[in-house]
Amino acid sequence: MKKLHAYDEARKLKEEGKIKHFGISFHDKADVLDMILTENPDIEVVQIQFNYVDYEDPAIQSKACYEVCRKHNKSVIVMEPVKGSNLVNLPKEAKAVYDKLGTMSYASYALRFAVGFDGMMMVLSGMSDMNQMKDNLSFMKDFQPLSLKEQEAVKQVTEISLYALRSDFILNFCVL
């Protein structure tokens, strides 16, 4: 981005009125994001991967990247809140945890997890049909953050999902 003067070009386009806001989509480690935002304080918004399975993941650093955004007082756009449908197409044991809570969709827990953090400007839910859109609207219309009981369920589902994802990775790696 520096070599190509992309940040300077974005500033120029904003000054010319050709763009209204200056933001980035970020796909690296938190220390790199901190450097970028320190060097470019006029960046207004940052899009990051953010979901409950990746929140503590040291490779993805969702929590750390979110904290960097907040440190620099930047709004956040969330990508991958349902982790490419992995947080909807859950293992049977994970579904059972949510099913005990009631009638909300599996996606609702993932999206409400992300929306519940300060500074979230937008959550890109990746809807692919009308039913998914209606579901999203149903719990976002009168948004309620996750209750303590739901937060505990999310922690349980995270543990189950991480185990399943790692097992799938190992199995696929061994098959290759």
Tab-separated table of C-alpha atoms in Angstrom:
chain	number	residue	atom	x	y	z
A	1	MET	CA	0.000	0.000	0.000
A	2	LYS	CA	2.863	2.368	0.814
A	3	LYS	CA	4.856	1.464	-2.278
A	4	LEU	CA	1.846	2.177	-4.499
A	5	HIS	CA	0.917	5.341	-2.552
A	6	ALA	CA	-2.590	3.941	-2.032
A	7	TYR	CA	-3.231	5.904	1.171
A	8	ASP	CA	-2.189	9.143	-0.528
A	9	GLU	CA	-4.456	8.348	-3.481
A	10	ALA	CA	-7.397	7.716	-1.134
A	11	ARG	CA	-6.770	11.057	0.591
A	12	LYS	CA	-6.631	12.809	-2.778
A	13	LEU	CA	-9.925	11.221	-3.886
A	14	LYS	CA	-11.549	12.279	-0.632
A	15	GLU	CA	-10.303	15.855	-1.019
A	16	GLU	CA	-11.730	15.884	-4.562
A	17	GLY	CA	-15.069	14.690	-3.185
A	18	LYS	CA	-14.936	11.457	-5.173
A	19	ILE	CA	-15.145	9.348	-2.021
A	20	LYS	CA	-16.861	10.250	1.229
A	21	HIS	CA	-15.015	8.004	3.673
A	22	PHE	CA	-11.554	6.511	3.904
A	23	GLY	CA	-11.494	2.935	5.179
A	24	ILE	CA	-9.562	-0.290	4.813
A	25	SER	CA	-10.280	-3.996	4.816
A	26	PHE	CA	-7.660	-5.595	7.039
A	27	HIS	CA	-6.245	-9.141	6.847
A	28	ASP	CA	-3.095	-9.285	8.992
A	29	LYS	CA	-1.867	-9.148	12.599
A	30	ALA	CA	-2.859	-6.561	15.188
A	31	ASP	CA	0.611	-4.993	15.385
A	32	VAL	CA	0.494	-4.288	11.635
A	33	LEU	CA	-2.944	-2.703	12.012
A	34	ASP	CA	-1.655	-0.559	14.865
A	35	MET	CA	1.221	0.651	12.667
A	36	ILE	CA	-1.134	1.445	9.764
A	37	LEU	CA	-3.578	3.373	11.940
A	38	THR	CA	-0.754	5.242	13.690
A	39	GLU	CA	0.737	6.279	10.348
A	40	ASN	CA	-2.681	7.021	8.791
A	41	PRO	CA	-4.894	8.562	11.481
A	42	ASP	CA	-7.350	9.790	8.843
A	43	ILE	CA	-8.525	6.227	8.138
A	44	GLU	CA	-12.104	6.308	9.397
A	45	VAL	CA	-13.219	2.689	9.413
A	46	VAL	CA	-11.603	-0.744	9.415
A	47	GLN	CA	-13.151	-3.982	8.203
A	48	ILE	CA	-11.930	-7.006	10.168
A	49	GLN	CA	-12.741	-10.702	10.478
A	50	PHE	CA	-14.677	-10.990	13.732
A	51	ASN	CA	-16.666	-13.879	15.177
A	52	TYR	CA	-16.795	-15.826	18.406
A	53	VAL	CA	-14.657	-18.734	17.181
A	54	ASP	CA	-11.877	-16.448	15.891
A	55	TYR	CA	-12.110	-13.994	18.807
A	56	GLU	CA	-9.265	-15.557	20.826
A	57	ASP	CA	-7.543	-17.298	17.888
A	58	PRO	CA	-3.848	-16.288	17.925
A	59	ALA	CA	-3.587	-16.739	14.149
A	60	ILE	CA	-6.518	-14.484	13.247
A	61	GLN	CA	-6.348	-12.090	16.216
A	62	SER	CA	-9.938	-10.841	15.982
A	63	LYS	CA	-9.967	-9.570	19.559
A	64	ALA	CA	-6.565	-7.906	19.246
A	65	CYS	CA	-7.460	-6.245	15.924
A	66	TYR	CA	-10.752	-5.035	17.396
A	67	GLU	CA	-8.887	-3.582	20.392
A	68	VAL	CA	-6.470	-1.768	18.066
A	69	CYS	CA	-9.430	-0.251	16.203
A	70	ARG	CA	-10.951	0.949	19.464
A	71	LYS	CA	-7.574	2.269	20.693
A	72	HIS	CA	-7.484	4.453	17.573
A	73	ASN	CA	-11.201	5.297	17.914
A	74	LYS	CA	-12.064	3.702	14.559
A	75	SER	CA	-15.430	2.281	13.620
A	76	VAL	CA	-15.454	-1.393	12.687
A	77	ILE	CA	-17.124	-3.270	9.854
A	78	VAL	CA	-17.353	-6.981	10.592
A	79	MET	CA	-16.679	-9.591	7.952
A	80	GLU	CA	-17.086	-13.330	8.530
A	81	PRO	CA	-19.436	-13.056	11.535
A	82	VAL	CA	-20.733	-16.587	10.813
A	83	LYS	CA	-17.307	-17.818	9.628
A	84	GLY	CA	-18.337	-18.828	6.126
A	85	SER	CA	-21.489	-20.546	7.495
A	86	ASN	CA	-19.460	-22.674	9.959
A	87	LEU	CA	-21.341	-20.985	12.819
A	88	VAL	CA	-24.665	-21.916	11.233
A	89	ASN	CA	-23.782	-25.434	10.089
A	90	LEU	CA	-22.652	-26.415	13.559
A	91	PRO	CA	-21.703	-29.825	14.909
A	92	LYS	CA	-24.634	-31.692	16.450
A	93	GLU	CA	-23.317	-31.123	19.989
A	94	ALA	CA	-23.082	-27.366	19.423
A	95	LYS	CA	-26.588	-27.185	17.987
A	96	ALA	CA	-27.863	-28.925	21.114
A	97	VAL	CA	-26.381	-26.164	23.304
A	98	TYR	CA	-28.264	-23.469	21.386
A	99	ASP	CA	-31.411	-25.551	21.049
A	100	LYS	CA	-31.717	-25.603	24.865
A	101	LEU	CA	-31.959	-21.795	24.842
A	102	GLY	CA	-35.061	-21.508	22.700
A	103	THR	CA	-36.072	-20.691	19.169
A	104	MET	CA	-33.422	-18.253	17.907
A	105	SER	CA	-31.391	-19.231	14.854
A	106	TYR	CA	-27.761	-20.286	15.130
A	107	ALA	CA	-26.831	-17.273	12.996
A	108	SER	CA	-28.506	-14.942	15.491
A	109	TYR	CA	-26.015	-15.834	18.221
A	110	ALA	CA	-23.056	-15.216	15.918
A	111	LEU	CA	-24.384	-11.902	14.624
A	112	ARG	CA	-25.493	-10.662	18.033
A	113	PHE	CA	-22.068	-11.573	19.423
A	114	ALA	CA	-20.430	-9.239	16.900
A	115	VAL	CA	-23.005	-6.442	17.055
A	116	GLY	CA	-22.795	-6.380	20.856
A	117	PHE	CA	-19.334	-4.772	20.878
A	118	ASP	CA	-18.852	-0.995	21.005
A	119	GLY	CA	-17.839	0.686	17.781
A	120	MET	CA	-19.390	-1.837	15.420
A	121	MET	CA	-20.593	0.190	12.461
A	122	MET	CA	-21.837	-2.703	10.339
A	123	VAL	CA	-21.917	-6.496	10.369
A	124	LEU	CA	-21.847	-8.156	6.966
A	125	SER	CA	-23.958	-11.233	7.559
A	126	GLY	CA	-23.611	-12.906	4.171
A	127	MET	CA	-27.286	-13.679	3.663
A	128	SER	CA	-28.058	-15.831	0.660
A	129	ASP	CA	-31.847	-16.067	0.639
A	130	MET	CA	-35.013	-14.304	1.778
A	131	ASN	CA	-35.435	-16.509	4.870
A	132	GLN	CA	-31.977	-15.570	6.114
A	133	MET	CA	-32.750	-11.900	5.564
A	134	LYS	CA	-36.040	-12.204	7.483
A	135	ASP	CA	-34.241	-14.012	10.298
A	136	ASN	CA	-31.594	-11.272	10.543
A	137	LEU	CA	-34.242	-8.567	10.580
A	138	SER	CA	-36.223	-10.368	13.276
A	139	PHE	CA	-33.494	-10.110	15.922
A	140	MET	CA	-31.880	-6.880	14.732
A	141	LYS	CA	-35.086	-4.828	14.639
A	142	ASP	CA	-35.158	-4.550	18.436
A	143	PHE	CA	-31.561	-5.582	19.064
A	144	GLN	CA	-30.790	-7.233	22.381
A	145	PRO	CA	-27.189	-8.089	23.249
A	146	LEU	CA	-26.421	-11.639	24.308
A	147	SER	CA	-27.676	-12.426	27.803
A	148	LEU	CA	-25.301	-13.992	30.334
A	149	LYS	CA	-26.892	-17.383	29.638
A	150	GLU	CA	-26.394	-16.891	25.897
A	151	GLN	CA	-22.788	-15.754	26.436
A	152	GLU	CA	-22.125	-18.982	28.317
A	153	ALA	CA	-23.713	-20.976	25.487
A	154	VAL	CA	-21.498	-19.145	22.958
A	155	LYS	CA	-18.423	-20.167	24.999
A	156	GLN	CA	-19.555	-23.807	24.984
A	157	VAL	CA	-20.300	-23.719	21.255
A	158	THR	CA	-16.900	-22.111	20.622
A	159	GLU	CA	-15.109	-24.968	22.384
A	160	ILE	CA	-17.137	-27.592	20.510
A	161	SER	CA	-16.698	-25.815	17.162
A	162	LEU	CA	-12.961	-25.309	17.598
A	163	TYR	CA	-12.521	-28.987	18.328
A	164	ALA	CA	-14.605	-29.922	15.257
A	165	LEU	CA	-12.773	-27.463	12.987
A	166	ARG	CA	-9.372	-28.719	14.155
A	167	SER	CA	-10.455	-32.344	13.696
A	168	ASP	CA	-11.658	-31.596	10.155
A	169	PHE	CA	-8.373	-29.837	9.360
A	170	ILE	CA	-6.298	-32.747	10.667
A	171	LEU	CA	-8.428	-35.280	8.808
A	172	ASN	CA	-8.211	-33.325	5.555
A	173	PHE	CA	-4.473	-32.778	6.006
A	174	CYS	CA	-3.893	-36.495	6.568
A	175	VAL	CA	-5.996	-37.437	3.531
A	176	LEU	CA	-3.957	-35.153	1.286
